[in-house]
Amino acid sequence: MPASGVDDDAVVVGDSSAVVDVGSDGFDDYNSEGAAAAAAAAAAVLSDVPPPVSDTVSDGDDAQGPDGVGGGPAQPTPAIQTATIGQSRNAACHFDFLIALDLETTCDENHANPGEIKVRKDQGEVIELSFAVVEVEKMEIVHQQQIFVKPEKTSLTLFCTNLTGISAAHLEDADGLNSAVEALNRFIETNIVSQSKSFCYVTHNDWDLRYQLPRECREKGVPLPIAYHIFFEIVTE
């Protein structure tokens, strides 16, 4: 590990087809197109975006998103309390690292007979958590990882497999959401927070961190650190 605590073999931002093989934590470490694309886009707009603000919509159990989904966050854990705004040497950004996060969830669609939809949007469960880490100073993706997640209550529909490319075989040996969130938290604590570096999440839409992850973590009792409620949404920002 270099001083920054991330991988030596970096992939220049923009090459979203490249793979960083870190393979030390037992998960499949290969290209996740959603997270890599978000990371590349984040780097491209860094000079134009202001510091993010905390997500206030999902800051209480009575907050609701689309389809009446509650947005209240689960209780934070002590390990990663907040994405502290640090003084990066890149004057255009207040953070040392950006973590582009992308979720895939169970879903379904039936225009002919909506009543037969097996998984409503407000019932979807995360089946893939992918993230790519951008070192702001170098404008490089220094780590990317894809974690499959086994759903507990909803099925993997044919529509979902066709949409995401995720099949039952991908999820057969996967762990639950708690393990996936813990793996990401552990990476951040070990490679960023312990190195006294700052970070912020980046998404290519606000659904992942404003509604889906807070709702599902609350329903399943998965602790979600406050840092997950501070993020850039690069499509509009």
Short mmCIF file of C-alpha atoms in Angstrom, two decimals:
data_model
loop_
_atom_site.label_atom_id
_atom_site.label_comp_id
_atom_site.label_asym_id
_atom_site.label_seq_id
_atom_site.Cartn_x
_atom_site.Cartn_y
_atom_site.Cartn_z
CA MET A 1 0.00 0.00 0.00
CA PRO A 2 1.28 3.52 -0.78
CA ALA A 3 1.00 6.39 1.70
CA SER A 4 -2.56 7.13 0.61
CA GLY A 5 -3.58 3.59 1.53
CA VAL A 6 -4.93 2.63 -1.88
CA ASP A 7 -3.70 0.44 -4.70
CA ASP A 8 -0.48 1.21 -6.57
CA ASP A 9 -1.90 -0.03 -9.89
CA ALA A 10 -4.23 2.81 -10.77
CA VAL A 11 -6.49 3.18 -13.78
CA VAL A 12 -6.68 6.61 -15.38
CA VAL A 13 -10.17 8.06 -15.09
CA GLY A 14 -12.04 7.72 -18.35
CA ASP A 15 -10.94 4.16 -19.03
CA SER A 16 -14.05 2.56 -17.58
CA SER A 17 -13.32 -0.77 -19.26
CA ALA A 18 -10.15 -1.32 -17.25
CA VAL A 19 -9.90 -3.60 -14.27
CA VAL A 20 -8.14 -3.12 -10.95
CA ASP A 21 -7.49 -6.50 -9.36
CA VAL A 22 -7.00 -6.08 -5.63
CA GLY A 23 -8.43 -9.44 -4.58
CA SER A 24 -7.39 -9.30 -0.92
CA ASP A 25 -10.75 -9.19 0.82
CA GLY A 26 -12.52 -12.24 -0.55
CA PHE A 27 -14.85 -10.39 -2.92
CA ASP A 28 -14.86 -10.36 -6.69
CA ASP A 29 -12.76 -7.36 -7.72
CA TYR A 30 -13.42 -6.57 -11.35
CA ASN A 31 -14.89 -3.83 -13.44
CA SER A 32 -18.28 -2.51 -12.38
CA GLU A 33 -19.42 -0.32 -15.26
CA GLY A 34 -21.88 1.74 -13.23
CA ALA A 35 -19.42 2.76 -10.53
CA ALA A 36 -16.53 3.24 -12.97
CA ALA A 37 -18.65 5.43 -15.22
CA ALA A 38 -19.79 7.49 -12.23
CA ALA A 39 -16.19 7.89 -11.10
CA ALA A 40 -15.09 9.06 -14.55
CA ALA A 41 -17.96 11.53 -14.74
CA ALA A 42 -17.22 12.79 -11.24
CA ALA A 43 -13.62 13.55 -12.18
CA ALA A 44 -14.76 15.34 -15.32
CA VAL A 45 -16.98 17.78 -13.42
CA LEU A 46 -14.88 18.30 -10.29
CA SER A 47 -13.95 21.84 -11.20
CA ASP A 48 -17.59 22.82 -11.61
CA VAL A 49 -19.33 21.42 -8.54
CA PRO A 50 -19.65 23.10 -5.13
CA PRO A 51 -19.11 21.27 -1.84
CA PRO A 52 -22.05 18.93 -1.20
CA VAL A 53 -24.58 19.41 1.54
CA SER A 54 -26.01 16.80 3.85
CA ASP A 55 -29.05 14.94 2.59
CA THR A 56 -31.97 16.41 4.55
CA VAL A 57 -34.82 14.67 2.73
CA SER A 58 -33.99 11.31 4.27
CA ASP A 59 -33.12 12.68 7.68
CA GLY A 60 -36.22 11.39 9.46
CA ASP A 61 -38.61 8.47 9.51
CA ASP A 62 -41.46 10.67 8.27
CA ALA A 63 -39.58 11.75 5.14
CA GLN A 64 -40.88 10.04 2.03
CA GLY A 65 -39.49 9.43 -1.42
CA PRO A 66 -41.21 8.25 -4.58
CA ASP A 67 -43.92 5.64 -4.08
CA GLY A 68 -44.22 6.68 -0.43
CA VAL A 69 -40.86 5.23 0.53
CA GLY A 70 -39.66 6.48 3.89
CA GLY A 71 -36.20 8.02 3.81
CA GLY A 72 -35.08 7.99 7.44
CA PRO A 73 -31.51 6.79 7.96
CA ALA A 74 -30.51 3.95 10.22
CA GLN A 75 -28.49 4.83 13.30
CA PRO A 76 -24.84 5.62 12.49
CA THR A 77 -21.99 3.51 13.80
CA PRO A 78 -18.96 4.98 15.59
CA ALA A 79 -16.40 3.79 13.02
CA ILE A 80 -17.19 6.27 10.23
CA GLN A 81 -19.25 9.12 11.60
CA THR A 82 -18.90 11.64 8.79
CA ALA A 83 -17.08 12.45 5.59
CA THR A 84 -14.98 15.25 7.07
CA ILE A 85 -14.31 18.10 4.66
CA GLY A 86 -10.53 18.15 4.39
CA GLN A 87 -8.08 20.43 2.59
CA SER A 88 -7.20 18.66 -0.64
CA ARG A 89 -4.28 19.93 -2.67
CA ASN A 90 -6.67 20.06 -5.59
CA ALA A 91 -8.22 23.47 -4.98
CA ALA A 92 -11.32 22.59 -6.99
CA CYS A 93 -12.42 19.89 -4.55
CA HIS A 94 -12.64 19.77 -0.77
CA PHE A 95 -11.96 16.03 -0.57
CA ASP A 96 -9.00 13.72 -1.04
CA PHE A 97 -11.12 10.90 -2.45
CA LEU A 98 -14.48 10.52 -4.17
CA ILE A 99 -16.27 7.18 -3.82
CA ALA A 100 -18.62 6.58 -6.74
CA LEU A 101 -21.37 4.24 -5.57
CA ASP A 102 -23.77 2.29 -7.76
CA LEU A 103 -26.57 -0.07 -6.64
CA GLU A 104 -28.59 -2.65 -8.54
CA THR A 105 -31.82 -3.90 -6.98
CA THR A 106 -34.49 -6.51 -7.54
CA CYS A 107 -37.21 -5.15 -9.81
CA ASP A 108 -39.96 -6.06 -12.22
CA GLU A 109 -42.08 -4.56 -14.98
CA ASN A 110 -45.39 -5.58 -16.54
CA HIS A 111 -47.11 -2.90 -18.62
CA ALA A 112 -49.78 -5.32 -19.81
CA ASN A 113 -50.86 -6.23 -16.29
CA PRO A 114 -49.40 -3.97 -13.58
CA GLY A 115 -51.21 -5.96 -10.91
CA GLU A 116 -48.93 -8.90 -11.59
CA ILE A 117 -45.68 -7.04 -10.91
CA LYS A 118 -43.67 -9.23 -8.54
CA VAL A 119 -41.38 -6.53 -7.13
CA ARG A 120 -42.56 -2.93 -6.68
CA LYS A 121 -40.01 -0.13 -6.65
CA ASP A 122 -40.53 0.45 -2.93
CA GLN A 123 -39.87 -3.25 -2.26
CA GLY A 124 -36.64 -3.63 -4.24
CA GLU A 125 -33.62 -5.08 -2.47
CA VAL A 126 -29.97 -4.42 -3.28
CA ILE A 127 -28.41 -7.29 -5.24
CA GLU A 128 -25.18 -5.53 -6.20
CA LEU A 129 -23.17 -2.83 -4.47
CA SER A 130 -20.34 -1.48 -6.62
CA PHE A 131 -17.93 1.31 -5.88
CA ALA A 132 -14.97 3.02 -7.49
CA VAL A 133 -12.54 5.24 -5.60
CA VAL A 134 -11.13 8.35 -7.30
CA GLU A 135 -7.99 9.98 -5.88
CA VAL A 136 -8.80 13.62 -6.53
CA GLU A 137 -5.24 14.93 -6.77
CA LYS A 138 -4.24 12.46 -9.47
CA MET A 139 -7.66 12.15 -11.13
CA GLU A 140 -7.30 8.37 -11.11
CA ILE A 141 -9.48 5.43 -10.19
CA VAL A 142 -7.34 3.72 -7.56
CA HIS A 143 -9.75 0.96 -6.53
CA GLN A 144 -12.99 -0.53 -7.79
CA GLN A 145 -15.01 -3.39 -6.41
CA GLN A 146 -18.26 -5.23 -7.07
CA ILE A 147 -20.12 -7.01 -4.26
CA PHE A 148 -23.14 -9.21 -4.93
CA VAL A 149 -25.87 -9.21 -2.29
CA LYS A 150 -28.46 -11.91 -1.63
CA PRO A 151 -32.02 -10.53 -1.32
CA GLU A 152 -34.15 -11.73 1.59
CA LYS A 153 -37.76 -11.05 0.60
CA THR A 154 -37.97 -10.45 -3.14
CA SER A 155 -37.24 -12.66 -6.13
CA LEU A 156 -34.82 -12.13 -8.99
CA THR A 157 -37.18 -11.72 -11.94
CA LEU A 158 -36.39 -12.36 -15.59
CA PHE A 159 -36.91 -8.64 -16.21
CA CYS A 160 -34.31 -7.82 -13.55
CA THR A 161 -31.76 -10.27 -14.97
CA ASN A 162 -32.24 -8.88 -18.49
CA LEU A 163 -31.89 -5.32 -17.18
CA THR A 164 -28.88 -5.78 -14.90
CA GLY A 165 -27.14 -8.87 -16.26
CA ILE A 166 -27.25 -10.37 -12.76
CA SER A 167 -28.41 -14.00 -12.62
CA ALA A 168 -29.23 -16.38 -9.78
CA ALA A 169 -25.76 -17.87 -10.15
CA HIS A 170 -24.19 -14.53 -9.21
CA LEU A 171 -26.20 -14.43 -5.97
CA GLU A 172 -25.94 -18.08 -4.97
CA ASP A 173 -22.97 -17.63 -2.63
CA ALA A 174 -23.55 -13.95 -1.85
CA ASP A 175 -24.00 -12.61 1.67
CA GLY A 176 -26.67 -10.18 2.86
CA LEU A 177 -26.77 -6.40 2.73
CA ASN A 178 -25.15 -6.03 6.14
CA SER A 179 -21.99 -7.77 4.90
CA ALA A 180 -21.80 -5.59 1.80
CA VAL A 181 -22.17 -2.34 3.75
CA GLU A 182 -19.63 -3.56 6.31
CA ALA A 183 -17.16 -4.38 3.52
CA LEU A 184 -17.40 -0.86 2.12
CA ASN A 185 -17.16 0.69 5.59
CA ARG A 186 -14.13 -1.46 6.35
CA PHE A 187 -12.40 -0.40 3.14
CA ILE A 188 -13.00 3.28 3.91
CA GLU A 189 -11.88 2.98 7.53
CA THR A 190 -8.71 1.05 6.62
CA ASN A 191 -7.62 2.92 3.51
CA ILE A 192 -8.97 6.47 3.92
CA VAL A 193 -10.06 7.40 7.46
CA SER A 194 -7.06 5.77 9.17
CA GLN A 195 -4.79 7.72 6.81
CA SER A 196 -6.42 11.00 7.95
CA LYS A 197 -7.85 11.53 4.46
CA SER A 198 -11.25 12.95 3.57
CA PHE A 199 -13.87 11.56 1.19
CA CYS A 200 -17.34 12.03 -0.19
CA TYR A 201 -19.75 9.74 -2.05
CA VAL A 202 -20.75 10.33 -5.67
CA THR A 203 -23.79 8.88 -7.46
CA HIS A 204 -25.23 9.27 -10.95
CA ASN A 205 -28.74 9.69 -9.51
CA ASP A 206 -30.02 10.47 -6.05
CA TRP A 207 -32.15 7.33 -5.67
CA ASP A 208 -29.33 5.10 -4.38
CA LEU A 209 -28.35 7.16 -1.35
CA ARG A 210 -31.41 9.33 -0.79
CA TYR A 211 -34.00 6.52 -0.78
CA GLN A 212 -32.95 2.95 -1.55
CA LEU A 213 -30.05 2.32 0.81
CA PRO A 214 -31.45 4.29 3.80
CA ARG A 215 -34.84 2.60 3.46
CA GLU A 216 -33.51 -0.92 3.11
CA CYS A 217 -30.93 -0.53 5.86
CA ARG A 218 -33.59 0.83 8.21
CA GLU A 219 -35.94 -2.06 7.41
CA LYS A 220 -33.22 -4.66 7.94
CA GLY A 221 -31.57 -3.04 10.95
CA VAL A 222 -28.29 -2.42 9.14
CA PRO A 223 -26.29 0.46 10.68
CA LEU A 224 -25.62 3.18 8.10
CA PRO A 225 -22.98 5.82 8.93
CA ILE A 226 -23.84 9.48 8.50
CA ALA A 227 -21.32 9.75 5.65
CA TYR A 228 -23.78 8.01 3.34
CA HIS A 229 -26.08 11.04 3.55
CA ILE A 230 -23.48 13.45 2.18
CA PHE A 231 -22.95 13.04 -1.55
CA PHE A 232 -22.63 14.59 -5.01
CA GLU A 233 -25.33 13.73 -7.52
CA ILE A 234 -23.37 14.37 -10.72
CA VAL A 235 -26.26 14.46 -13.20
CA THR A 236 -27.70 17.68 -11.76
CA GLU A 237 -24.74 19.06 -9.85
#
